[in-house]
Amino acid sequence: MTWAADPAPTGGRQAVSCICPRGATRRARVPVPFVERERELLVLQGLLDEVRVRRRPHFVTVLGEAGVGKTRLVSELAAACTSPVMALCGTATAFGDDHGYGPLSDVVRGFASPENLRAALSSLVGAAELADRLHSSLAGLAGTSPEVPADFPAWRRFLEEIADSGPLVVFLEDVHRANDIVLDFVEELSEQAGCL
């Protein structure tokens, strides 16, 4: 995050702008001991084990007041997701710098950089029409354009293709700050998770 300040006419300083570049680290992570959340971590790890064994998706919501350790709990689970489990994380910001698509943009960029997205998709699904369709729907999320088509089927297919190659955990943090399109997509994913 960058702060710019100019001298105020009265001799003091006044803040002019606050910029958090799209794709920048949104929150500093300070290593602190993981305390009193072992039970919750075991529950989440148990659900992940069930996904591995039964190959059925789960939708989990972690709720709590600010400062109770939700981010740390999710970070611990993400750290436990070693190969063959892929963990992709996304965070919505309160600054409006990501057009509301921040969580999905982070997930796509966690999969591949904008420069390597087409090649990564071709590697995932083959170099055919599906790779082209996914790329056209995901390129805006990867950061090449602020215009993002609301293509739920392509976004869902992208996640399904990754999950088909191995266990996938998608963390969407502070999703309540995202735009309505992202919230609708998350709702659709949760409904699909119950049907698969």
PDB file of C-alpha atoms in Angstrom:
ATOM      1  CA  MET A   1       0.000   0.000   0.000  1.00  0.00           C
ATOM      2  CA  THR A   2       1.320   3.417  -0.901  1.00  0.00           C
ATOM      3  CA  TRP A   3       0.439   6.627   0.878  1.00  0.00           C
ATOM      4  CA  ALA A   4       1.088   9.988  -0.714  1.00  0.00           C
ATOM      5  CA  ALA A   5       1.002  13.148   1.394  1.00  0.00           C
ATOM      6  CA  ASP A   6       1.252  16.834   0.541  1.00  0.00           C
ATOM      7  CA  PRO A   7       1.753  19.768   2.890  1.00  0.00           C
ATOM      8  CA  ALA A   8      -1.579  21.203   3.961  1.00  0.00           C
ATOM      9  CA  PRO A   9      -2.182  24.920   3.483  1.00  0.00           C
ATOM     10  CA  THR A  10      -2.168  25.337   7.276  1.00  0.00           C
ATOM     11  CA  GLY A  11       1.361  23.953   7.554  1.00  0.00           C
ATOM     12  CA  GLY A  12       0.412  20.413   8.585  1.00  0.00           C
ATOM     13  CA  ARG A  13       0.281  17.337   6.356  1.00  0.00           C
ATOM     14  CA  GLN A  14      -2.747  15.944   4.629  1.00  0.00           C
ATOM     15  CA  ALA A  15      -3.201  12.544   3.030  1.00  0.00           C
ATOM     16  CA  VAL A  16      -3.826  12.757  -0.697  1.00  0.00           C
ATOM     17  CA  SER A  17      -4.254   9.159  -1.775  1.00  0.00           C
ATOM     18  CA  CYS A  18      -4.041   5.594  -0.662  1.00  0.00           C
ATOM     19  CA  ILE A  19      -3.210   3.079  -3.370  1.00  0.00           C
ATOM     20  CA  CYS A  20      -3.017  -0.689  -3.077  1.00  0.00           C
ATOM     21  CA  PRO A  21      -1.931  -1.906  -6.527  1.00  0.00           C
ATOM     22  CA  ARG A  22      -4.017  -4.680  -7.998  1.00  0.00           C
ATOM     23  CA  GLY A  23      -2.379  -7.973  -7.211  1.00  0.00           C
ATOM     24  CA  ALA A  24      -0.173  -6.524  -4.461  1.00  0.00           C
ATOM     25  CA  THR A  25       0.033  -8.194  -1.088  1.00  0.00           C
ATOM     26  CA  ARG A  26      -3.039  -6.938   0.635  1.00  0.00           C
ATOM     27  CA  ARG A  27      -2.251  -7.756   4.231  1.00  0.00           C
ATOM     28  CA  ALA A  28       1.079  -8.180   5.976  1.00  0.00           C
ATOM     29  CA  ARG A  29       1.369 -11.573   7.654  1.00  0.00           C
ATOM     30  CA  VAL A  30       3.310 -11.526  10.888  1.00  0.00           C
ATOM     31  CA  PRO A  31       4.354 -14.928  12.207  1.00  0.00           C
ATOM     32  CA  VAL A  32       2.793 -15.467  15.631  1.00  0.00           C
ATOM     33  CA  PRO A  33       2.165 -18.659  17.572  1.00  0.00           C
ATOM     34  CA  PHE A  34      -0.901 -20.614  16.543  1.00  0.00           C
ATOM     35  CA  VAL A  35      -2.882 -20.771  19.774  1.00  0.00           C
ATOM     36  CA  GLU A  36      -6.294 -22.144  20.761  1.00  0.00           C
ATOM     37  CA  ARG A  37      -7.451 -23.011  17.249  1.00  0.00           C
ATOM     38  CA  GLU A  38      -6.106 -26.559  17.053  1.00  0.00           C
ATOM     39  CA  ARG A  39      -9.601 -28.082  17.272  1.00  0.00           C
ATOM     40  CA  GLU A  40     -10.902 -25.953  14.397  1.00  0.00           C
ATOM     41  CA  LEU A  41      -7.825 -26.792  12.328  1.00  0.00           C
ATOM     42  CA  LEU A  42      -8.396 -30.513  12.939  1.00  0.00           C
ATOM     43  CA  VAL A  43     -12.017 -30.155  11.747  1.00  0.00           C
ATOM     44  CA  LEU A  44     -10.883 -28.450   8.530  1.00  0.00           C
ATOM     45  CA  GLN A  45      -8.137 -31.024   7.964  1.00  0.00           C
ATOM     46  CA  GLY A  46     -10.725 -33.780   8.519  1.00  0.00           C
ATOM     47  CA  LEU A  47     -12.955 -32.264   5.842  1.00  0.00           C
ATOM     48  CA  LEU A  48      -9.976 -32.081   3.479  1.00  0.00           C
ATOM     49  CA  ASP A  49      -9.234 -35.767   4.142  1.00  0.00           C
ATOM     50  CA  GLU A  50     -12.873 -36.584   3.380  1.00  0.00           C
ATOM     51  CA  VAL A  51     -12.614 -34.706   0.070  1.00  0.00           C
ATOM     52  CA  ARG A  52      -9.534 -36.739  -0.810  1.00  0.00           C
ATOM     53  CA  VAL A  53     -11.159 -40.086   0.036  1.00  0.00           C
ATOM     54  CA  ARG A  54     -14.700 -39.517  -1.252  1.00  0.00           C
ATOM     55  CA  ARG A  55     -13.829 -37.101  -4.062  1.00  0.00           C
ATOM     56  CA  ARG A  56     -16.827 -34.922  -3.176  1.00  0.00           C
ATOM     57  CA  PRO A  57     -16.567 -31.164  -2.711  1.00  0.00           C
ATOM     58  CA  HIS A  58     -17.240 -29.350   0.544  1.00  0.00           C
ATOM     59  CA  PHE A  59     -18.121 -25.717   1.021  1.00  0.00           C
ATOM     60  CA  VAL A  60     -16.916 -24.325   4.348  1.00  0.00           C
ATOM     61  CA  THR A  61     -17.496 -20.850   5.766  1.00  0.00           C
ATOM     62  CA  VAL A  62     -15.291 -19.592   8.590  1.00  0.00           C
ATOM     63  CA  LEU A  63     -17.078 -16.855  10.514  1.00  0.00           C
ATOM     64  CA  GLY A  64     -16.004 -14.789  13.482  1.00  0.00           C
ATOM     65  CA  GLU A  65     -15.382 -11.302  14.742  1.00  0.00           C
ATOM     66  CA  ALA A  66     -12.369  -9.368  13.527  1.00  0.00           C
ATOM     67  CA  GLY A  67      -9.211 -10.449  15.321  1.00  0.00           C
ATOM     68  CA  VAL A  68     -10.324 -13.903  16.478  1.00  0.00           C
ATOM     69  CA  GLY A  69      -7.867 -15.676  14.179  1.00  0.00           C
ATOM     70  CA  LYS A  70      -9.806 -16.595  11.027  1.00  0.00           C
ATOM     71  CA  THR A  71      -6.960 -15.567   8.741  1.00  0.00           C
ATOM     72  CA  ARG A  72      -4.417 -17.440  10.832  1.00  0.00           C
ATOM     73  CA  LEU A  73      -6.595 -20.560  10.872  1.00  0.00           C
ATOM     74  CA  VAL A  74      -6.931 -20.485   7.096  1.00  0.00           C
ATOM     75  CA  SER A  75      -3.193 -19.795   6.733  1.00  0.00           C
ATOM     76  CA  GLU A  76      -2.396 -22.858   8.831  1.00  0.00           C
ATOM     77  CA  LEU A  77      -4.677 -25.005   6.683  1.00  0.00           C
ATOM     78  CA  ALA A  78      -3.125 -23.590   3.502  1.00  0.00           C
ATOM     79  CA  ALA A  79       0.345 -24.374   4.845  1.00  0.00           C
ATOM     80  CA  ALA A  80      -0.797 -27.943   5.503  1.00  0.00           C
ATOM     81  CA  CYS A  81      -1.932 -28.276   1.872  1.00  0.00           C
ATOM     82  CA  THR A  82       1.135 -29.848   0.348  1.00  0.00           C
ATOM     83  CA  SER A  83       1.335 -31.733  -2.918  1.00  0.00           C
ATOM     84  CA  PRO A  84      -0.856 -33.201  -4.322  1.00  0.00           C
ATOM     85  CA  VAL A  85      -3.275 -30.678  -2.756  1.00  0.00           C
ATOM     86  CA  MET A  86      -3.367 -27.329  -4.561  1.00  0.00           C
ATOM     87  CA  ALA A  87      -4.326 -24.307  -2.453  1.00  0.00           C
ATOM     88  CA  LEU A  88      -5.380 -21.100  -4.205  1.00  0.00           C
ATOM     89  CA  CYS A  89      -6.121 -18.013  -2.127  1.00  0.00           C
ATOM     90  CA  GLY A  90      -7.946 -14.784  -2.861  1.00  0.00           C
ATOM     91  CA  THR A  91      -8.741 -11.707  -0.788  1.00  0.00           C
ATOM     92  CA  ALA A  92     -11.234  -8.910  -1.330  1.00  0.00           C
ATOM     93  CA  THR A  93     -10.096  -5.488  -0.200  1.00  0.00           C
ATOM     94  CA  ALA A  94     -12.019  -2.622   1.299  1.00  0.00           C
ATOM     95  CA  PHE A  95     -10.225  -0.137  -0.962  1.00  0.00           C
ATOM     96  CA  GLY A  96     -12.094  -0.837  -4.207  1.00  0.00           C
ATOM     97  CA  ASP A  97      -8.811  -1.168  -6.084  1.00  0.00           C
ATOM     98  CA  ASP A  98      -9.643  -4.495  -7.682  1.00  0.00           C
ATOM     99  CA  HIS A  99     -13.036  -3.703  -9.257  1.00  0.00           C
ATOM    100  CA  GLY A 100     -14.553  -6.113  -6.741  1.00  0.00           C
ATOM    101  CA  TYR A 101     -13.042  -9.144  -8.460  1.00  0.00           C
ATOM    102  CA  GLY A 102     -10.009  -9.351  -6.155  1.00  0.00           C
ATOM    103  CA  PRO A 103     -10.675 -12.816  -4.728  1.00  0.00           C
ATOM    104  CA  LEU A 104     -11.165 -14.404  -8.150  1.00  0.00           C
ATOM    105  CA  SER A 105      -8.240 -12.467  -9.630  1.00  0.00           C
ATOM    106  CA  ASP A 106      -5.962 -13.727  -6.868  1.00  0.00           C
ATOM    107  CA  VAL A 107      -7.101 -17.319  -7.446  1.00  0.00           C
ATOM    108  CA  VAL A 108      -6.385 -17.118 -11.181  1.00  0.00           C
ATOM    109  CA  ARG A 109      -2.996 -15.445 -10.595  1.00  0.00           C
ATOM    110  CA  GLY A 110      -2.212 -18.121  -8.002  1.00  0.00           C
ATOM    111  CA  PHE A 111      -2.718 -20.683 -10.740  1.00  0.00           C
ATOM    112  CA  ALA A 112      -0.623 -18.838 -13.345  1.00  0.00           C
ATOM    113  CA  SER A 113       0.758 -15.390 -14.077  1.00  0.00           C
ATOM    114  CA  PRO A 114      -1.008 -13.371 -16.792  1.00  0.00           C
ATOM    115  CA  GLU A 115       1.904 -14.063 -19.156  1.00  0.00           C
ATOM    116  CA  ASN A 116       1.734 -17.839 -18.594  1.00  0.00           C
ATOM    117  CA  LEU A 117      -2.035 -18.266 -18.263  1.00  0.00           C
ATOM    118  CA  ARG A 118      -2.684 -19.550 -21.793  1.00  0.00           C
ATOM    119  CA  ALA A 119       0.125 -22.113 -21.574  1.00  0.00           C
ATOM    120  CA  ALA A 120      -0.975 -23.225 -18.082  1.00  0.00           C
ATOM    121  CA  LEU A 121      -4.562 -23.680 -19.243  1.00  0.00           C
ATOM    122  CA  SER A 122      -3.407 -25.633 -22.297  1.00  0.00           C
ATOM    123  CA  SER A 123      -1.364 -27.849 -19.999  1.00  0.00           C
ATOM    124  CA  LEU A 124      -4.426 -28.344 -17.783  1.00  0.00           C
ATOM    125  CA  VAL A 125      -7.099 -29.029 -20.429  1.00  0.00           C
ATOM    126  CA  GLY A 126      -5.190 -29.470 -23.693  1.00  0.00           C
ATOM    127  CA  ALA A 127      -4.486 -26.944 -26.432  1.00  0.00           C
ATOM    128  CA  ALA A 128      -7.971 -26.863 -27.904  1.00  0.00           C
ATOM    129  CA  GLU A 129     -11.212 -24.891 -27.902  1.00  0.00           C
ATOM    130  CA  LEU A 130     -11.729 -25.333 -24.135  1.00  0.00           C
ATOM    131  CA  ALA A 131      -8.359 -23.750 -23.353  1.00  0.00           C
ATOM    132  CA  ASP A 132      -9.231 -20.791 -25.586  1.00  0.00           C
ATOM    133  CA  ARG A 133     -12.650 -20.368 -23.955  1.00  0.00           C
ATOM    134  CA  LEU A 134     -11.214 -20.530 -20.453  1.00  0.00           C
ATOM    135  CA  HIS A 135      -8.462 -18.090 -21.367  1.00  0.00           C
ATOM    136  CA  SER A 136     -10.907 -15.541 -22.783  1.00  0.00           C
ATOM    137  CA  SER A 137     -12.963 -15.747 -19.576  1.00  0.00           C
ATOM    138  CA  LEU A 138     -10.017 -15.721 -17.166  1.00  0.00           C
ATOM    139  CA  ALA A 139      -7.606 -13.261 -18.807  1.00  0.00           C
ATOM    140  CA  GLY A 140      -9.401 -10.253 -17.296  1.00  0.00           C
ATOM    141  CA  LEU A 141      -9.246 -11.870 -13.864  1.00  0.00           C
ATOM    142  CA  ALA A 142      -5.532 -12.520 -14.327  1.00  0.00           C
ATOM    143  CA  GLY A 143      -4.967  -8.799 -14.589  1.00  0.00           C
ATOM    144  CA  THR A 144      -4.724  -8.103 -18.298  1.00  0.00           C
ATOM    145  CA  SER A 145      -7.928  -6.049 -18.311  1.00  0.00           C
ATOM    146  CA  PRO A 146     -10.230  -4.450 -15.762  1.00  0.00           C
ATOM    147  CA  GLU A 147     -13.170  -5.666 -17.867  1.00  0.00           C
ATOM    148  CA  VAL A 148     -14.163  -9.096 -16.609  1.00  0.00           C
ATOM    149  CA  PRO A 149     -16.937 -11.081 -18.272  1.00  0.00           C
ATOM    150  CA  ALA A 150     -19.332 -12.695 -15.792  1.00  0.00           C
ATOM    151  CA  ASP A 151     -18.865 -16.197 -17.166  1.00  0.00           C
ATOM    152  CA  PHE A 152     -19.863 -18.475 -14.288  1.00  0.00           C
ATOM    153  CA  PRO A 153     -19.711 -21.700 -16.332  1.00  0.00           C
ATOM    154  CA  ALA A 154     -16.138 -20.974 -17.453  1.00  0.00           C
ATOM    155  CA  TRP A 155     -15.019 -19.939 -13.971  1.00  0.00           C
ATOM    156  CA  ARG A 156     -16.567 -23.075 -12.481  1.00  0.00           C
ATOM    157  CA  ARG A 157     -15.097 -25.270 -15.238  1.00  0.00           C
ATOM    158  CA  PHE A 158     -11.644 -23.798 -14.507  1.00  0.00           C
ATOM    159  CA  LEU A 159     -11.892 -24.843 -10.848  1.00  0.00           C
ATOM    160  CA  GLU A 160     -13.372 -28.236 -11.765  1.00  0.00           C
ATOM    161  CA  GLU A 161     -10.512 -28.959 -14.176  1.00  0.00           C
ATOM    162  CA  ILE A 162      -7.935 -28.168 -11.489  1.00  0.00           C
ATOM    163  CA  ALA A 163      -9.834 -30.293  -8.945  1.00  0.00           C
ATOM    164  CA  ASP A 164     -10.038 -33.140 -11.455  1.00  0.00           C
ATOM    165  CA  SER A 165      -6.244 -33.337 -11.493  1.00  0.00           C
ATOM    166  CA  GLY A 166      -6.003 -33.484  -7.682  1.00  0.00           C
ATOM    167  CA  PRO A 167      -7.477 -32.081  -4.462  1.00  0.00           C
ATOM    168  CA  LEU A 168      -8.101 -28.326  -4.628  1.00  0.00           C
ATOM    169  CA  VAL A 169      -8.699 -25.909  -1.763  1.00  0.00           C
ATOM    170  CA  VAL A 170      -9.866 -22.398  -2.651  1.00  0.00           C
ATOM    171  CA  PHE A 171      -9.682 -19.791   0.113  1.00  0.00           C
ATOM    172  CA  LEU A 172     -11.700 -16.597  -0.426  1.00  0.00           C
ATOM    173  CA  GLU A 173     -10.991 -14.147   2.351  1.00  0.00           C
ATOM    174  CA  ASP A 174     -13.163 -11.120   3.158  1.00  0.00           C
ATOM    175  CA  VAL A 175     -15.435 -12.110   0.284  1.00  0.00           C
ATOM    176  CA  HIS A 176     -18.187  -9.907   1.717  1.00  0.00           C
ATOM    177  CA  ARG A 177     -16.223  -6.970   0.253  1.00  0.00           C
ATOM    178  CA  ALA A 178     -16.358  -8.368  -3.277  1.00  0.00           C
ATOM    179  CA  ASN A 179     -18.844  -7.226  -5.908  1.00  0.00           C
ATOM    180  CA  ASP A 180     -22.261  -8.846  -6.373  1.00  0.00           C
ATOM    181  CA  ILE A 181     -21.086 -10.903  -9.351  1.00  0.00           C
ATOM    182  CA  VAL A 182     -18.397 -12.594  -7.251  1.00  0.00           C
ATOM    183  CA  LEU A 183     -20.871 -13.150  -4.411  1.00  0.00           C
ATOM    184  CA  ASP A 184     -23.337 -14.722  -6.862  1.00  0.00           C
ATOM    185  CA  PHE A 185     -20.574 -16.972  -8.186  1.00  0.00           C
ATOM    186  CA  VAL A 186     -19.625 -18.097  -4.674  1.00  0.00           C
ATOM    187  CA  GLU A 187     -23.293 -18.808  -3.937  1.00  0.00           C
ATOM    188  CA  GLU A 188     -23.555 -20.865  -7.128  1.00  0.00           C
ATOM    189  CA  LEU A 189     -20.410 -22.793  -6.185  1.00  0.00           C
ATOM    190  CA  SER A 190     -21.824 -23.567  -2.764  1.00  0.00           C
ATOM    191  CA  GLU A 191     -25.053 -24.858  -4.332  1.00  0.00           C
ATOM    192  CA  GLN A 192     -23.077 -26.984  -6.832  1.00  0.00           C
ATOM    193  CA  ALA A 193     -20.913 -28.385  -4.028  1.00  0.00           C
ATOM    194  CA  GLY A 194     -24.039 -29.844  -2.452  1.00  0.00           C
ATOM    195  CA  CYS A 195     -25.145 -31.414  -5.750  1.00  0.00           C
ATOM    196  CA  LEU A 196     -21.955 -33.076  -6.912  1.00  0.00           C
TER     197      LEU A 196
END
